[in-house]
Amino acid sequence: MKSLNVWTGLLLVSLAGCGGGQEAGAEAAPLVGALQVVSPLLDDEGGLYPTPDALLPADPSARTRRASYAHPAQADQLRQALGERVAVVEAGDGEPGWHGVAAAVRQVQGHHEAHQLGPEAPVLVRGGDLRLAAVVADELVAAGLTRVFLVTRG
């Protein structure tokens, strides 16, 4: 019984010393609120994790036929982890319509050639117009790329 009281006393002293208590929760809340936990897009073997339904665009015409989806934070995480081994293209940046789609596909192909990347290298397709970005993503998959992600607004 005496050892239980000793351990209880040590626990209370430890909590007080580290700021554990109700006041510490209020101070820690902003830090925890700013923390964003992001699941990775690729598993340890390079396979794709399934896309959560929450990432599917609400507009059916902004969905891809064969590409995957990524939350902006997931896309940023992948880019930080792999650097130049990830191609990033902004759909509709520059030329409009089908000319813009073709230009985006050429940009990704050029990135792959410049960095000697294979068809399995990840590609992130961003764009203000998700319909156009979905077309770009589908065209990249049709060109043989296997890890194309349409970055949605989540």
Short mmCIF file of C-alpha atoms in Angstrom, two decimals:
data_model
loop_
_atom_site.label_atom_id
_atom_site.label_comp_id
_atom_site.label_asym_id
_atom_site.label_seq_id
_atom_site.Cartn_x
_atom_site.Cartn_y
_atom_site.Cartn_z
CA MET A 1 0.00 0.00 0.00
CA LYS A 2 2.89 2.32 0.84
CA SER A 3 4.49 1.74 -2.59
CA LEU A 4 1.19 2.68 -4.27
CA ASN A 5 1.21 6.04 -2.45
CA VAL A 6 4.83 6.62 -3.47
CA TRP A 7 4.02 5.94 -7.13
CA THR A 8 0.93 8.15 -6.97
CA GLY A 9 3.01 10.95 -5.47
CA LEU A 10 5.70 10.59 -8.12
CA LEU A 11 3.06 10.65 -10.84
CA LEU A 12 1.54 13.85 -9.50
CA VAL A 13 4.95 15.52 -9.23
CA SER A 14 5.78 14.43 -12.78
CA LEU A 15 2.52 15.80 -14.14
CA ALA A 16 3.00 19.10 -12.36
CA GLY A 17 6.60 19.33 -13.56
CA CYS A 18 5.75 18.74 -17.21
CA GLY A 19 2.80 21.08 -17.22
CA GLY A 20 0.25 18.26 -17.33
CA GLY A 21 -3.09 19.43 -16.10
CA GLN A 22 -6.10 21.31 -17.34
CA GLU A 23 -4.17 24.49 -18.09
CA ALA A 24 -1.70 22.63 -20.30
CA GLY A 25 -4.55 21.32 -22.44
CA ALA A 26 -5.63 24.85 -23.30
CA GLU A 27 -2.08 25.82 -24.27
CA ALA A 28 -1.53 22.66 -26.32
CA ALA A 29 -4.84 22.89 -28.20
CA PRO A 30 -3.64 25.34 -30.89
CA LEU A 31 -0.63 23.15 -31.62
CA VAL A 32 -2.76 20.03 -31.93
CA GLY A 33 -5.33 21.92 -34.02
CA ALA A 34 -2.64 22.94 -36.52
CA LEU A 35 -1.34 19.40 -36.88
CA GLN A 36 -2.58 17.66 -40.01
CA VAL A 37 -2.20 13.92 -40.30
CA VAL A 38 -1.95 12.79 -43.91
CA SER A 39 -2.00 9.23 -45.15
CA PRO A 40 0.56 8.48 -47.86
CA LEU A 41 -0.43 7.85 -51.48
CA LEU A 42 2.00 4.96 -51.96
CA ASP A 43 2.68 1.98 -49.72
CA ASP A 44 6.18 0.72 -48.86
CA GLU A 45 6.34 -1.38 -52.03
CA GLY A 46 5.20 1.52 -54.22
CA GLY A 47 1.64 0.26 -54.61
CA LEU A 48 -1.33 2.60 -54.49
CA TYR A 49 -3.49 3.00 -51.43
CA PRO A 50 -7.22 3.09 -52.23
CA THR A 51 -8.72 6.53 -52.76
CA PRO A 52 -11.16 7.60 -50.04
CA ASP A 53 -14.58 8.57 -51.38
CA ALA A 54 -14.18 12.00 -49.78
CA LEU A 55 -11.54 12.87 -52.41
CA LEU A 56 -13.83 12.19 -55.38
CA PRO A 57 -14.94 15.45 -56.99
CA ALA A 58 -18.64 16.20 -56.47
CA ASP A 59 -18.96 17.00 -60.18
CA PRO A 60 -19.03 13.65 -62.05
CA SER A 61 -17.47 15.26 -65.13
CA ALA A 62 -14.45 16.22 -63.02
CA ARG A 63 -13.74 12.56 -62.22
CA THR A 64 -11.14 10.54 -64.04
CA ARG A 65 -11.70 7.22 -65.75
CA ARG A 66 -8.49 5.56 -64.58
CA ALA A 67 -6.36 7.94 -62.52
CA SER A 68 -6.26 8.11 -58.72
CA TYR A 69 -6.97 11.10 -56.50
CA ALA A 70 -4.87 12.97 -53.96
CA HIS A 71 -5.61 15.54 -51.30
CA PRO A 72 -3.40 18.64 -51.67
CA ALA A 73 -1.57 17.74 -48.44
CA GLN A 74 -0.91 14.22 -49.75
CA ALA A 75 0.43 15.66 -53.00
CA ASP A 76 2.72 18.02 -51.09
CA GLN A 77 3.94 15.15 -48.91
CA LEU A 78 4.76 13.01 -51.95
CA ARG A 79 6.53 15.89 -53.67
CA GLN A 80 8.63 16.59 -50.58
CA ALA A 81 9.54 12.92 -50.22
CA LEU A 82 10.45 12.24 -53.86
CA GLY A 83 11.49 15.66 -55.18
CA GLU A 84 12.17 15.64 -58.92
CA ARG A 85 11.10 12.02 -59.17
CA VAL A 86 7.52 13.36 -59.17
CA ALA A 87 6.17 15.27 -62.16
CA VAL A 88 3.76 18.09 -61.31
CA VAL A 89 1.63 19.66 -63.99
CA GLU A 90 -0.86 22.51 -63.79
CA ALA A 91 -3.71 21.69 -66.17
CA GLY A 92 -4.87 24.66 -68.18
CA ASP A 93 -1.76 26.67 -67.34
CA GLY A 94 -1.14 28.58 -70.53
CA GLU A 95 -3.04 27.11 -73.46
CA PRO A 96 -6.80 26.56 -73.12
CA GLY A 97 -8.87 23.50 -74.03
CA TRP A 98 -7.38 20.58 -75.97
CA HIS A 99 -4.22 22.55 -76.74
CA GLY A 100 -3.71 22.90 -72.99
CA VAL A 101 -4.26 19.17 -72.49
CA ALA A 102 -1.68 18.31 -75.15
CA ALA A 103 0.77 20.85 -73.69
CA ALA A 104 0.36 19.37 -70.20
CA VAL A 105 0.99 15.84 -71.49
CA ARG A 106 4.11 17.04 -73.34
CA GLN A 107 5.33 18.80 -70.19
CA VAL A 108 5.06 15.59 -68.15
CA GLN A 109 6.73 13.55 -70.89
CA GLY A 110 9.55 16.09 -71.01
CA HIS A 111 9.96 15.91 -67.23
CA HIS A 112 10.13 12.11 -67.39
CA GLU A 113 12.76 12.23 -70.14
CA ALA A 114 14.85 14.91 -68.42
CA HIS A 115 14.96 12.96 -65.16
CA GLN A 116 15.08 9.50 -66.76
CA LEU A 117 11.85 8.39 -65.07
CA GLY A 118 9.85 5.33 -65.98
CA PRO A 119 6.08 5.05 -66.44
CA GLU A 120 5.68 4.16 -62.76
CA ALA A 121 6.98 7.56 -61.57
CA PRO A 122 4.18 9.49 -59.85
CA VAL A 123 2.49 12.40 -61.62
CA LEU A 124 0.45 15.05 -59.80
CA VAL A 125 -2.13 16.87 -61.92
CA ARG A 126 -3.39 20.13 -60.44
CA GLY A 127 -5.72 22.70 -61.89
CA GLY A 128 -8.34 25.30 -61.13
CA ASP A 129 -10.69 23.58 -63.57
CA LEU A 130 -10.98 20.01 -62.28
CA ARG A 131 -12.79 18.93 -65.47
CA LEU A 132 -9.79 19.89 -67.58
CA ALA A 133 -7.39 18.44 -65.00
CA ALA A 134 -9.32 15.12 -65.12
CA VAL A 135 -8.93 15.03 -68.91
CA VAL A 136 -5.18 15.63 -68.54
CA ALA A 137 -4.95 12.84 -65.94
CA ASP A 138 -6.82 10.42 -68.21
CA GLU A 139 -4.61 11.31 -71.19
CA LEU A 140 -1.49 10.65 -69.11
CA VAL A 141 -2.81 7.23 -68.11
CA ALA A 142 -3.68 6.53 -71.76
CA ALA A 143 -0.07 7.44 -72.63
CA GLY A 144 1.11 4.60 -70.38
CA LEU A 145 1.82 6.31 -67.05
CA THR A 146 0.67 4.16 -64.14
CA ARG A 147 0.68 6.46 -61.10
CA VAL A 148 -1.28 9.56 -62.05
CA PHE A 149 -3.04 11.50 -59.30
CA LEU A 150 -5.63 14.22 -59.80
CA VAL A 151 -5.17 16.64 -56.90
CA THR A 152 -8.63 17.55 -55.65
CA ARG A 153 -9.68 20.14 -53.15
CA GLY A 154 -10.48 17.45 -50.57
#
